[in-house]
mmCIF file of C-alpha atoms in Angstrom:
data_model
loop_
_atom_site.group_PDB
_atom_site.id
_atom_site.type_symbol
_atom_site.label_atom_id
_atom_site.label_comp_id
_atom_site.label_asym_id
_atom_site.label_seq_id
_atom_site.Cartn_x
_atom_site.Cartn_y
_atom_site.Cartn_z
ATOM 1 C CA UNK A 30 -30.660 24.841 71.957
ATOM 2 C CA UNK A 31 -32.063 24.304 68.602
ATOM 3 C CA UNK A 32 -29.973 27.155 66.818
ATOM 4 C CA UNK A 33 -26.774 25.091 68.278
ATOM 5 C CA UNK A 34 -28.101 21.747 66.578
ATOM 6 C CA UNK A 35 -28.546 23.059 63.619
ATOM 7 C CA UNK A 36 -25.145 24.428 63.607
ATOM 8 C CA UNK A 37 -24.202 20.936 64.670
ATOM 9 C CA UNK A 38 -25.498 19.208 61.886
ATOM 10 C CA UNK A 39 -24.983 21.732 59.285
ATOM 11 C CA UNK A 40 -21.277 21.096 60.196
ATOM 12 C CA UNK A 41 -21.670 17.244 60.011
ATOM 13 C CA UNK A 42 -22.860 17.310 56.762
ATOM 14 C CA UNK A 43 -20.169 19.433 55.826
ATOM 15 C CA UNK A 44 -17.818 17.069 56.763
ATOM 16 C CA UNK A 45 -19.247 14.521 55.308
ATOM 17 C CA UNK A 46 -19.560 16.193 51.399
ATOM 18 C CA UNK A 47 -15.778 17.183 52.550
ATOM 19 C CA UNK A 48 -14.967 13.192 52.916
ATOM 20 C CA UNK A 49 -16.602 12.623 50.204
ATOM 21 C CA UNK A 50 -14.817 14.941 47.839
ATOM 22 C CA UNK A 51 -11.670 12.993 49.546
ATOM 23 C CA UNK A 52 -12.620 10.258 48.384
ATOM 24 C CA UNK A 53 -13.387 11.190 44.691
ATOM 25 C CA UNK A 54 -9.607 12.426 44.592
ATOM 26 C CA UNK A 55 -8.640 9.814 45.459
ATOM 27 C CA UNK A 56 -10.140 7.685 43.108
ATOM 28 C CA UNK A 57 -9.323 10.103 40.554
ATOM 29 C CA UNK A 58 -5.856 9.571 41.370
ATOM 30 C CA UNK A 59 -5.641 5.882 41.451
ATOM 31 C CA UNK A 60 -7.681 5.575 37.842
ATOM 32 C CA UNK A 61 -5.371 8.737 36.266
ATOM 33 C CA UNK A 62 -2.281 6.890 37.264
ATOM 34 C CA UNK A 63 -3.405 3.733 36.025
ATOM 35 C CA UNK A 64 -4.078 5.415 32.935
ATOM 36 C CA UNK A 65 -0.969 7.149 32.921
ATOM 37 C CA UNK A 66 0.828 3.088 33.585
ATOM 38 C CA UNK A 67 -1.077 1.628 30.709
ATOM 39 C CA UNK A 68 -0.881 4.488 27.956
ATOM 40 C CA UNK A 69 3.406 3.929 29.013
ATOM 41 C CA UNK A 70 2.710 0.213 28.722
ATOM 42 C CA UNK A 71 1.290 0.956 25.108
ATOM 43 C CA UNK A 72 4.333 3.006 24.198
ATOM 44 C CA UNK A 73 6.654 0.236 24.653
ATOM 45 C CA UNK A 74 4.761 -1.878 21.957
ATOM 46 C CA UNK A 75 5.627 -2.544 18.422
ATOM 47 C CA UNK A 76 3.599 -0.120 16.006
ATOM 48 C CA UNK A 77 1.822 -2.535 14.610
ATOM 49 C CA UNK A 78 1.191 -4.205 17.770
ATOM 50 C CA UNK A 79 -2.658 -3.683 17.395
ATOM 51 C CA UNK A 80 -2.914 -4.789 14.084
ATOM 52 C CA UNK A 81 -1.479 -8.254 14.863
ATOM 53 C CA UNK A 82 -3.721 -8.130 17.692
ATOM 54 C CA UNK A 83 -6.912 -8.191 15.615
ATOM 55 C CA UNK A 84 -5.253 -10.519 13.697
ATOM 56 C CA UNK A 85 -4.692 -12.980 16.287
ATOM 57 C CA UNK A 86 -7.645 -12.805 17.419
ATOM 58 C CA UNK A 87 -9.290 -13.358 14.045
ATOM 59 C CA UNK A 88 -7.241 -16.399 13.382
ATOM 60 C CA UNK A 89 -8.644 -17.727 17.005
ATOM 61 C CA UNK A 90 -12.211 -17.080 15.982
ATOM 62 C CA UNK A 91 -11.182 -18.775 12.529
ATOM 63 C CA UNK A 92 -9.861 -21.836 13.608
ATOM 64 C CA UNK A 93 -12.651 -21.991 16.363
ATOM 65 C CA UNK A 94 -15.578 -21.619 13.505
ATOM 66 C CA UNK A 95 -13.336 -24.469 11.472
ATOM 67 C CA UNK A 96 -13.505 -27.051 14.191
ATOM 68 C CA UNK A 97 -17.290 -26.338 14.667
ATOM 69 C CA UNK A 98 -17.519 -27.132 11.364
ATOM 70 C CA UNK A 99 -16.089 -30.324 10.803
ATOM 71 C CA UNK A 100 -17.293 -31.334 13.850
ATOM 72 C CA UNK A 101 -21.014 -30.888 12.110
ATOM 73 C CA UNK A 102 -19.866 -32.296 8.949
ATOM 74 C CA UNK A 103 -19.978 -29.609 7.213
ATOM 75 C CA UNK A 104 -17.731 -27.543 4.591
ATOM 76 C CA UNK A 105 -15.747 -24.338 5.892
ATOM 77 C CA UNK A 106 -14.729 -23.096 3.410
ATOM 78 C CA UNK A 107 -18.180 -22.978 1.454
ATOM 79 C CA UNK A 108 -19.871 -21.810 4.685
ATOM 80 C CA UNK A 109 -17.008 -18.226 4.257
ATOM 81 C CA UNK A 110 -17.848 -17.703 0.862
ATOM 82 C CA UNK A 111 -21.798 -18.032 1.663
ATOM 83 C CA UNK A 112 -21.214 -15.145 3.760
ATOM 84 C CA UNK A 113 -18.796 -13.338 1.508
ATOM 85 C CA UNK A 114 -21.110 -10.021 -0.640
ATOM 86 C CA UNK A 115 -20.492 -10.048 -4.212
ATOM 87 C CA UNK A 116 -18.619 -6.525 -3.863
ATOM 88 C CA UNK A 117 -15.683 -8.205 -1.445
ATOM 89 C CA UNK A 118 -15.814 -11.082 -3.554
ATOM 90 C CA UNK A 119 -14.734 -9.205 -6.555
ATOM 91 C CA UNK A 120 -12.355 -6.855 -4.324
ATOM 92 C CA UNK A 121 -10.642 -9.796 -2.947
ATOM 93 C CA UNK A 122 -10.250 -11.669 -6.465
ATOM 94 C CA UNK A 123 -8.551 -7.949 -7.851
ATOM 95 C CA UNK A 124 -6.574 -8.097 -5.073
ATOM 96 C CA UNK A 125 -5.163 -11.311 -6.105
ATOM 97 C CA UNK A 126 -4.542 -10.884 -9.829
ATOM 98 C CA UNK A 127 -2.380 -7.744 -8.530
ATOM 99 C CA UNK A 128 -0.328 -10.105 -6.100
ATOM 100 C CA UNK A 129 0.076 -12.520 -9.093
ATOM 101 C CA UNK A 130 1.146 -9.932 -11.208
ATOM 102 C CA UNK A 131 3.037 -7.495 -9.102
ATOM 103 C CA UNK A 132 4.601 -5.149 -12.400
ATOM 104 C CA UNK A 133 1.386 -2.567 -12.213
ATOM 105 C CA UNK A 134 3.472 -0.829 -15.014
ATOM 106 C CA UNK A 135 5.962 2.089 -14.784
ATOM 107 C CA UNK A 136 6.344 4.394 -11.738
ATOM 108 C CA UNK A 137 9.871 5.365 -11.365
ATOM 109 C CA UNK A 138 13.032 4.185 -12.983
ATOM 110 C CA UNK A 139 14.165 2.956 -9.747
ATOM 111 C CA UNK A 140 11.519 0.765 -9.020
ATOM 112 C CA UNK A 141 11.323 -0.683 -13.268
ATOM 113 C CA UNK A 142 15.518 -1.778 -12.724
ATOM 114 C CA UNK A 143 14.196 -3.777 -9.400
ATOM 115 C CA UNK A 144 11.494 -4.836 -10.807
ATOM 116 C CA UNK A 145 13.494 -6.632 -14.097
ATOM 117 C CA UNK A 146 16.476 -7.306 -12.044
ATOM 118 C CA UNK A 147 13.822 -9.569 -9.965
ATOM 119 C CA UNK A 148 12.326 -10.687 -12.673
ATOM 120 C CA UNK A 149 15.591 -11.881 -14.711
ATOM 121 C CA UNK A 150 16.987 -13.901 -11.073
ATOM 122 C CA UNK A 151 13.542 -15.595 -10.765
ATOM 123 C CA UNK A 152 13.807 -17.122 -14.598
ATOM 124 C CA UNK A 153 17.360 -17.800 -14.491
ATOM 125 C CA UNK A 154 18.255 -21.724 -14.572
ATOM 126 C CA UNK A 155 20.090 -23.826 -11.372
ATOM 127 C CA UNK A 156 23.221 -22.999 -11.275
ATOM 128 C CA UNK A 157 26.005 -25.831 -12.810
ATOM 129 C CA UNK A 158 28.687 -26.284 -10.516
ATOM 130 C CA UNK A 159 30.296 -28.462 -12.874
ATOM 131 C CA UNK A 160 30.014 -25.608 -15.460
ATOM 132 C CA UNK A 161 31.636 -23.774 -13.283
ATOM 133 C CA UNK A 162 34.017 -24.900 -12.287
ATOM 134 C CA UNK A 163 35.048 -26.515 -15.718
ATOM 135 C CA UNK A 164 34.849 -22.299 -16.575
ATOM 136 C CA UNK A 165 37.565 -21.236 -13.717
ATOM 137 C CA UNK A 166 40.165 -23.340 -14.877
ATOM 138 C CA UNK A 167 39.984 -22.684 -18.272
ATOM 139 C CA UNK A 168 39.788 -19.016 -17.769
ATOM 140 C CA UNK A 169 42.298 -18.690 -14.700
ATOM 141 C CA UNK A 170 42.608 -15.474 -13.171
ATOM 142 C CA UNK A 171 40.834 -13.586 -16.154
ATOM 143 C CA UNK A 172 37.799 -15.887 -14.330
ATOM 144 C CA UNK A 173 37.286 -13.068 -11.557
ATOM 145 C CA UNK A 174 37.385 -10.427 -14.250
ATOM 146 C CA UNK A 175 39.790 -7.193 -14.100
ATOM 147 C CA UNK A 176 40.532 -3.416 -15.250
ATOM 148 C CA UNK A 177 43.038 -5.450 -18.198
ATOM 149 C CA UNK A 178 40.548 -8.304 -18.741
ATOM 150 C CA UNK A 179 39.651 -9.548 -21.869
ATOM 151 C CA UNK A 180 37.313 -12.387 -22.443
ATOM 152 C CA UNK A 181 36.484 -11.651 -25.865
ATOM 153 C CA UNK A 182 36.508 -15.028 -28.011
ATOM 154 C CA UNK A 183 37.115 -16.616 -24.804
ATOM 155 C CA UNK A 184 33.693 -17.233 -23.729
ATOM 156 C CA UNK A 185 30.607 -18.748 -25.946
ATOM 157 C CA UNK A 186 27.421 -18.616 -25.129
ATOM 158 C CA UNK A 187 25.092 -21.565 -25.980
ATOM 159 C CA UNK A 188 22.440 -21.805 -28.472
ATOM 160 C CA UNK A 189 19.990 -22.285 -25.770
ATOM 161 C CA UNK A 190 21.198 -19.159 -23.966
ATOM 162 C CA UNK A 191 20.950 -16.972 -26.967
ATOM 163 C CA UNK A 192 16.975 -18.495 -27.447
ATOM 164 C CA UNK A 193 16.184 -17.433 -23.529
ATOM 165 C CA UNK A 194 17.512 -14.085 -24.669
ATOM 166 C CA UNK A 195 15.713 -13.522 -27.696
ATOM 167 C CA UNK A 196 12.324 -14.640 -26.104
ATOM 168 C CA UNK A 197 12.543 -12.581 -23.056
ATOM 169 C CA UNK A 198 13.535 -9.538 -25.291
ATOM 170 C CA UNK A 199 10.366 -10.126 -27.274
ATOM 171 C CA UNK A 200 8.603 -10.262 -24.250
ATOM 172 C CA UNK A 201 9.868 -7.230 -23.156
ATOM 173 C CA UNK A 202 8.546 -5.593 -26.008
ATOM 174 C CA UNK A 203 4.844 -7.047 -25.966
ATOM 175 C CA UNK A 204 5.006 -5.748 -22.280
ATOM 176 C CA UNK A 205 5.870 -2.032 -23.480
ATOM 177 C CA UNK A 206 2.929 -1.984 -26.147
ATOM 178 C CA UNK A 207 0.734 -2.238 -23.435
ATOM 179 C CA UNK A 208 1.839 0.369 -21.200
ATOM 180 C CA UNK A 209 0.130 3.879 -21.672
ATOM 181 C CA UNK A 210 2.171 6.689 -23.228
ATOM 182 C CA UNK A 211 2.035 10.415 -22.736
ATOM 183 C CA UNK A 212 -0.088 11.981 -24.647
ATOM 184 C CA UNK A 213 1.015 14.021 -27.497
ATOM 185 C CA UNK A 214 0.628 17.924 -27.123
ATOM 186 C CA UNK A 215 -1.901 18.918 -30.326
ATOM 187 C CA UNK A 216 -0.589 21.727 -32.037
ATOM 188 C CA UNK A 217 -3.698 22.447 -33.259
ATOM 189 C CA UNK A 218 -6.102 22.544 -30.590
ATOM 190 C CA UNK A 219 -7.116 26.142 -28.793
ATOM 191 C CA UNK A 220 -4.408 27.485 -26.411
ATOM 192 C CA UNK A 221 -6.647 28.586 -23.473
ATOM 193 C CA UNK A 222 -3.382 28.516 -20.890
ATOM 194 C CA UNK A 223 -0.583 30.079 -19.876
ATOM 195 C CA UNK A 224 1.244 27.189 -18.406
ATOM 196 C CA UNK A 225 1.211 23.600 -17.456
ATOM 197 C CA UNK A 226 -0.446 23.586 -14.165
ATOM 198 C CA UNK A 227 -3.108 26.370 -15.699
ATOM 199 C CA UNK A 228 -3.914 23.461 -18.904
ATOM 200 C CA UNK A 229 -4.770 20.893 -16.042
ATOM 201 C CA UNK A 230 -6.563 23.388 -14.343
ATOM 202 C CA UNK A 231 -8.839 24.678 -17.296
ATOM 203 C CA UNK A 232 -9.210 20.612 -18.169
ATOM 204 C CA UNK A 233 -10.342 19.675 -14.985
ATOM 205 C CA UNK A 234 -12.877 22.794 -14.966
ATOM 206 C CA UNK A 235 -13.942 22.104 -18.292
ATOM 207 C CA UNK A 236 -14.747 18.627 -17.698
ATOM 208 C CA UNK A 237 -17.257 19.706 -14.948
ATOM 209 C CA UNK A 238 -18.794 22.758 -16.263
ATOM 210 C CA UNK A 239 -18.182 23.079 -20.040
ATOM 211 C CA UNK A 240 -21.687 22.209 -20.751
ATOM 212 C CA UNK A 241 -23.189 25.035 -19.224
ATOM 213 C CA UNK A 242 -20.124 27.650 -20.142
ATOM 214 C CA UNK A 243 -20.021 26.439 -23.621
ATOM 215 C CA UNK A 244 -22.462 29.880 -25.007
ATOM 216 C CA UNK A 245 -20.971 31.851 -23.117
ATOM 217 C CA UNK A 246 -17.159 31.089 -24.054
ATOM 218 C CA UNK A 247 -18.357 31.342 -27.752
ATOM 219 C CA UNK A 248 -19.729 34.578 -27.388
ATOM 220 C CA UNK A 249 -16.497 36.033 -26.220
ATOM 221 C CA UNK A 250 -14.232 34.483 -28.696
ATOM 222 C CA UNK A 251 -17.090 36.025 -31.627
ATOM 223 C CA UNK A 252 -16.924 39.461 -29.564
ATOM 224 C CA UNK A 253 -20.757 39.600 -28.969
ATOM 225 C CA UNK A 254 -20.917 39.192 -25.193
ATOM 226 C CA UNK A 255 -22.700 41.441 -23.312
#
């Protein structure tokens, strides 16, 4: 009677761990396909849909933090800068001489015409309708321009035109000086490569060990190295 009880019971508790692993799946289930819902959910976001996350939620805790402060009285804007470190202090102050001045110097061709083409739109005056139009009638269909078109002596430019072109061409040139050339190959110095990328190579190795090399390359260009 006992053995039959404990064959009893050993099968109850077998059914029971057996329920119990049923119920595990189960739960495994209903979390992996709510993971597989919300990872398809994410999918059908923008890319940069996290990034304007954080950044509505930092202009919530922004605005929050403002309206604490002025309803204490008290300044906002010196209470940021109080908790600003000197390092993003000077990072964010770089970062906003570059935004003033956008031309970093040149990087391709491509981007210097934009760049001038930009630069020429944003300085040129309001446009004179009156001018204008005073300039289509007098030219008449030569106005439009044309394969056969001729404007010379038709056209004069004004005195103040001819200024704004002079000074921006002198700018122009004060701009260039500044800009860093490439460096002129010296004729004299020791040829040590065999090509370009090999001269960067023995630069960039020289520059990190030459001190310690330096006997040792002079005894092979004397002969004496053992």
């Amino acid at each position: 009677m006992e053995k039959s009880k404990s064959a009893a019971e050993k099968l109850a508790e077998r059914k029971a761990r057996l329920l119990d692993l049923h119920k595990k799946r189960q739960e495994a289930r209903t979390d992996n396909h709510q993971e597989v819902v919300a990872e398809d959910a994410r999918k059908k976001l923008p890319n940069n849909w996290e990034a304007r996350k954080r950044q509505a939620e930092w202009l919530l805790a922004d605005d929050k933090a403002r309206a604490e402060a002025q309803a204490a009285g008290k300044d906002y804007e010196r209470l940021k800068l109080l908790e600003v470190s000197a390092v993003d202090a000077d990072r964010i102050e770089r970062k906003k001489k570059r935004k003033d001045n956008p031309d970093l110097g040149f990087s391709t061709y491509e981007a210097q015409t934009a760049r001038q083409y930009s630069r020429l739109v944003k300085n040129m005056p309001a446009r004179d309708m009156n001018k204008y139009e005073k300039q289509k009638a007098e030219l008449g269909n030569s106005f439009y321009g044309g394969p056969n078109t001729s404007l010379h002596s038709r056209t004069k430019d004004t005195p103040g035109a001819i200024n704004n072109m002079v000074k921006d061409l002198e700018q122009q040139i004060e701009r260039r000086k500044k800009y860093s050339r490439r460096r002129i190959y010296n004729d004299d110095a020791d040829v040590d490569f065999i090509n370009e990328r090999n001269s960067k190579f023995n630069k960039k190795l020289d520059r990190f060990y030459s001190e310690h090399t330096a006997e040792i390359k002079q005894n092979l260009e004397r002969g004496t190295a053992i």
